[in-house]
Amino acid sequence: MTVIERRDISVDEERDLVESTERGEWVSIGLTDERRDFWKSAARSVIDGKRRRISIAVPERDLARLKTRAAEEGMPYQTLINSIIHKYLQGE
């Protein structure tokens, strides 16, 4: 599987990319078989990923804050916890 290295870009770099795209300077090379297979595999691993239930003791105050933040984001608090763990493990 191809690994894509993540790199943060500055606001100026992002603005330059958007402007370049809007000027039509980018040309699509289409979805190659390799890229299609990569994204299919990535999507499948998310959809079919095995889950295991765990139990953790969380201070009530932290749980209340998690639930509040999850409500603000429009998601169940368990999903938010899962997202936090995932992002932490990805180094985000």
N, CA and C of each residue as an Amber inpcrd file, in Angstrom:
protein
   276
   0.8340000  -1.1720000   0.0000000   0.0000000   0.0000000   0.0000000
   0.8870000   1.2470000   0.0000000   0.4990000   2.2570000  -0.7440000
   1.2240000   3.5030000  -0.8080000   0.9380000   4.3140000   0.4490000
   1.9700000   4.8870000   1.0380000   1.8030000   5.7190000   2.2240000
   1.9760000   7.1690000   1.8060000   1.0070000   7.9900000   2.1660000
   1.0690000   9.4080000   1.8560000   1.5300000  10.1380000   3.1010000
   2.6380000  10.8600000   2.9810000   3.1590000  11.5980000   4.1220000
   2.3950000  12.9030000   4.2690000   1.9460000  13.1760000   5.4680000
   1.1880000  14.3860000   5.7320000   2.1410000  15.5280000   6.0450000
   1.8350000  16.6970000   5.5030000   2.6390000  17.8810000   5.7650000
   1.7010000  19.0570000   5.9240000   1.8540000  19.7830000   7.0180000
   1.0410000  20.9690000   7.2250000   1.5230000  22.0700000   6.2920000
   0.5650000  22.8500000   5.7820000   0.9290000  23.9550000   4.8970000
   0.4590000  25.2540000   5.5320000   1.1180000  26.3240000   5.1660000
   0.7560000  27.6300000   5.7200000  -0.4830000  28.1670000   5.0120000
  -1.0510000  29.2000000   5.5900000  -2.2200000  29.8500000   4.9920000
  -1.8480000  30.4160000   3.6200000  -0.6450000  30.9690000   3.5130000
  -0.2070000  31.5310000   2.2310000  -0.0730000  30.4420000   1.1700000
   0.4990000  29.2770000   1.5580000   0.6200000  28.1670000   0.6010000
  -0.7560000  27.6890000   0.1540000  -1.6690000  27.6010000   1.1040000
  -3.0260000  27.1540000   0.7680000  -3.6840000  28.1490000  -0.1780000
  -3.5310000  29.4390000   0.1020000  -4.1120000  30.4730000  -0.7570000
  -3.5270000  30.3770000  -2.1700000  -2.2030000  30.1850000  -2.2750000
  -1.5550000  30.0540000  -3.5870000  -2.0950000  28.8430000  -4.3530000
  -2.3070000  27.7300000  -3.6350000  -2.8420000  26.5260000  -4.2890000
  -4.2670000  26.7520000  -4.7930000  -5.0810000  27.4000000  -3.9770000
  -6.4680000  27.6720000  -4.3820000  -6.4770000  28.5750000  -5.6120000
  -5.6850000  29.6440000  -5.5780000  -5.6340000  30.5690000  -6.7130000
  -5.1170000  29.8750000  -7.9720000  -4.1160000  29.0140000  -7.7990000
  -3.5720000  28.2710000  -8.9320000  -4.6280000  27.3570000  -9.5370000
  -5.3920000  26.7150000  -8.6780000  -6.4700000  25.8300000  -9.1420000
  -7.5360000  26.6280000  -9.8870000  -7.9020000  27.7700000  -9.3100000
  -8.9290000  28.6050000  -9.9440000  -8.4730000  29.1560000 -11.2900000
  -7.1560000  29.3330000 -11.4910000  -6.6290000  29.7930000 -12.7800000
  -6.5290000  28.6550000 -13.7910000  -6.8610000  27.4470000 -13.3680000
  -6.8410000  26.3060000 -14.2700000  -5.4540000  25.7510000 -14.5300000
  -4.5250000  25.9800000 -13.6100000  -3.1490000  25.5360000 -13.8020000
  -2.9300000  24.0610000 -13.4560000  -3.9260000  23.4190000 -12.9250000
  -3.8100000  22.0030000 -12.5540000  -4.5630000  21.1670000 -13.5730000
  -3.9910000  20.0460000 -13.9350000  -4.6110000  19.1530000 -14.8970000
  -4.8110000  17.7970000 -14.2350000  -6.0210000  17.2840000 -14.3080000
  -6.3140000  15.9870000 -13.7280000  -5.6510000  14.8820000 -14.5390000
  -5.0430000  13.9500000 -13.8450000  -4.4680000  12.7900000 -14.5350000
  -5.4160000  11.6000000 -14.4300000  -6.5780000  11.8560000 -13.8880000
  -7.5510000  10.7800000 -13.7330000  -7.2250000   9.9200000 -12.5260000
  -8.0890000   8.9890000 -12.2930000  -7.9110000   8.0970000 -11.1580000
  -7.2500000   6.8240000 -11.6670000  -5.9620000   6.7090000 -11.4290000
  -5.2480000   5.5240000 -11.8950000  -5.7070000   4.3060000 -11.1080000
  -5.4750000   3.1410000 -11.6540000  -5.8690000   1.9060000 -10.9610000
  -5.2160000   1.8120000  -9.5860000  -3.9460000   2.2170000  -9.5060000
  -3.2300000   2.1470000  -8.2270000  -3.8840000   3.0660000  -7.1930000
  -4.2160000   4.2960000  -7.5810000  -4.8490000   5.2440000  -6.6490000
  -6.2450000   4.7590000  -6.2660000  -6.9830000   4.2550000  -7.2510000
  -8.3240000   3.7430000  -6.9740000  -8.2570000   2.6050000  -5.9650000
  -7.3160000   1.6760000  -6.1690000  -7.1590000   0.5610000  -5.2370000
  -6.7700000   1.0440000  -3.8440000  -5.8790000   2.0500000  -3.7950000
  -5.4640000   2.6140000  -2.5060000  -6.6650000   3.1620000  -1.7460000
  -7.4860000   3.9850000  -2.4090000  -8.6180000   4.6140000  -1.7250000
  -9.7060000   3.5990000  -1.3970000  -9.8960000   2.6020000  -2.2400000
 -10.8480000   1.5360000  -1.9150000 -10.4140000   0.8130000  -0.6520000
  -9.1330000   0.4840000  -0.5900000  -8.5920000  -0.2200000   0.5690000
  -8.7220000   0.6310000   1.8310000  -8.4000000   1.9070000   1.7170000
  -8.4950000   2.8030000   2.8710000  -9.9390000   2.9070000   3.3680000
 -10.8690000   3.0620000   2.4390000 -12.2790000   3.1590000   2.8180000
 -12.7750000   1.8630000   3.4390000 -12.3760000   0.7480000   2.8470000
 -12.8180000  -0.5530000   3.3560000 -12.2990000  -0.7870000   4.7800000
 -11.0550000  -0.3900000   5.0480000 -10.5020000  -0.6180000   6.3830000
 -11.2290000   0.2130000   7.4300000 -11.7230000   1.3810000   7.0260000
 -12.4960000   2.2040000   7.9590000 -13.8770000   1.5910000   8.1800000
 -14.5000000   1.1760000   7.0900000 -15.8510000   0.6250000   7.1810000
 -15.8610000  -0.7240000   7.8720000 -14.9080000  -1.5800000   7.5000000
 -14.8940000  -2.9460000   8.0160000 -14.0230000  -3.1250000   9.2570000
 -13.4330000  -2.0300000   9.7430000 -12.5140000  -2.1360000  10.8760000
 -13.1680000  -2.8170000  12.0710000 -12.4770000  -3.7730000  12.6300000
 -13.0100000  -4.4660000  13.7860000 -12.9830000  -3.5370000  14.9820000
 -13.9750000  -3.6560000  15.7940000 -14.1000000  -2.8270000  16.9890000
 -14.0760000  -3.7190000  18.2220000 -13.5430000  -3.1860000  19.2920000
 -13.5410000  -3.8910000  20.5580000 -14.0350000  -2.9180000  21.6230000
 -14.9780000  -3.3720000  22.4010000 -15.4960000  -2.5490000  23.4930000
 -14.4890000  -2.5260000  24.6300000 -14.3440000  -1.3370000  25.2210000
 -13.4820000  -1.2020000  26.3860000 -14.2340000  -0.4210000  27.4510000
 -13.7680000  -0.5240000  28.6550000 -14.3260000   0.2630000  29.7570000
 -13.2010000   1.0830000  30.3580000 -13.4800000   2.3560000  30.5680000
 -12.5000000   3.2160000  31.2240000 -13.2100000   4.0540000  32.2690000
 -12.4870000   4.3930000  33.3040000 -13.0140000   5.2900000  34.3390000
 -12.5440000   6.6990000  34.0070000 -13.4970000   7.6090000  33.8350000
 -13.1980000   8.9880000  33.4670000 -13.7860000   9.8940000  34.5380000
 -13.0440000  10.8830000  34.9950000 -13.6120000  11.8200000  35.9640000
 -14.9100000  12.4260000  35.4240000 -15.8960000  12.5720000  36.3000000
 -17.2140000  13.0710000  35.8790000 -17.1130000  14.4090000  35.1630000
 -16.2340000  15.2740000  35.6620000 -16.0890000  16.5910000  35.0400000
 -15.6130000  16.4520000  33.5960000 -14.6260000  15.5720000  33.3620000
 -14.1300000  15.3650000  32.0010000 -15.2090000  14.7770000  31.1040000
 -15.9700000  13.8310000  31.6330000 -17.0390000  13.2170000  30.8480000
 -18.0920000  14.2570000  30.4770000 -18.4280000  15.1160000  31.4160000
 -19.4100000  16.1730000  31.1290000 -18.8940000  17.0970000  30.0280000
 -17.6050000  17.4410000  30.0880000 -17.0240000  18.3020000  29.0570000
 -16.9790000  17.5920000  27.7070000 -16.6680000  16.2870000  27.7190000
 -16.6840000  15.5100000  26.4770000 -18.0740000  15.5060000  25.8590000
 -19.0760000  15.2660000  26.6850000 -20.4500000  15.2270000  26.1780000
 -20.8730000  16.5800000  25.6220000 -20.4570000  17.6580000  26.2860000
 -20.7870000  18.9990000  25.8060000 -20.1190000  19.2550000  24.4610000
 -18.8370000  18.9320000  24.3730000 -18.1000000  19.1460000  23.1200000
 -18.6910000  18.2970000  21.9980000 -19.0410000  17.0520000  22.3080000
 -19.6380000  16.1770000  21.2980000 -20.9610000  16.7460000  20.8020000
 -21.7620000  17.2560000  21.7180000 -23.0470000  17.8550000  21.3290000
 -22.8160000  19.0570000  20.4140000 -21.7970000  19.8600000  20.7300000
 -21.4630000  21.0100000  19.8850000 -21.0580000  20.5580000  18.4840000
 -20.3820000  19.4180000  18.4040000 -19.9290000  18.8760000  17.1260000
 -21.0110000  18.0540000  16.4260000 -22.1190000  17.7850000  17.1380000
 -23.2200000  17.0250000  16.5490000 -22.9420000  15.5430000  16.4230000
 -22.2570000  14.9780000  17.4200000 -21.9350000  13.5530000  17.3670000
 -22.0620000  12.9460000  18.7540000 -22.2220000  11.6280000  18.8370000
 -22.2250000  10.9650000  20.1340000 -20.8630000  11.1250000  20.8140000
 -20.8510000  11.1970000  22.1350000 -19.5900000  11.4130000  22.8300000
 -18.6170000  10.2510000  22.6390000 -19.1470000   9.0300000  22.4420000
 -18.2540000   7.8930000  22.2020000 -17.4830000   8.0750000  20.8900000
 -18.1550000   8.6230000  19.8870000 -17.5160000   8.8840000  18.5990000
 -16.4180000   9.9230000  18.7560000 -16.6840000  10.9410000  19.5770000
 -15.6740000  11.9610000  19.8290000 -14.4580000  11.3480000  20.5230000
 -14.6850000  10.5070000  21.5090000 -13.5740000   9.8500000  22.2030000
 -12.7620000   9.0240000  21.2100000 -13.4480000   8.2660000  20.3580000
 -12.7600000   7.4590000  19.3500000 -11.9280000   8.3440000  18.4200000
 -12.4810000   9.4760000  18.0220000 -11.7720000  10.4060000  17.1510000
 -10.5380000  10.9740000  17.8340000 -10.6630000  11.3140000  19.1030000
  -9.5270000  11.8520000  19.8650000  -8.4100000  10.8160000  19.9420000
  -8.7670000   9.5830000  20.2450000  -7.7660000   8.5100000  20.3260000
  -7.0970000   8.3270000  18.9600000  -7.9000000   8.2740000  17.9020000
  -7.3620000   8.0790000  16.5560000  -6.3950000   9.2080000  16.1850000
  -6.8030000  10.4500000  16.4130000  -5.9480000  11.5910000  16.0710000
  -4.6590000  11.5630000  16.8800000  -4.7500000  11.2160000  18.1480000
  -3.5550000  11.1310000  18.9850000  -2.5820000  10.1020000  18.4180000
  -3.1020000   8.9520000  18.0450000  -2.2510000   7.8990000  17.5180000
  -1.6710000   8.2380000  16.1530000  -2.3430000   9.1000000  15.4230000
  -1.8330000   9.5420000  14.1160000  -0.8580000  10.7200000  14.2650000
  -0.6670000  11.1800000  15.4990000   0.2680000  12.2740000  15.7460000
  -0.3030000  13.6410000  15.4630000  -1.6170000  13.7560000  15.4890000
  -2.2590000  15.0500000  15.2130000  -2.5010000  15.8110000  16.4950000
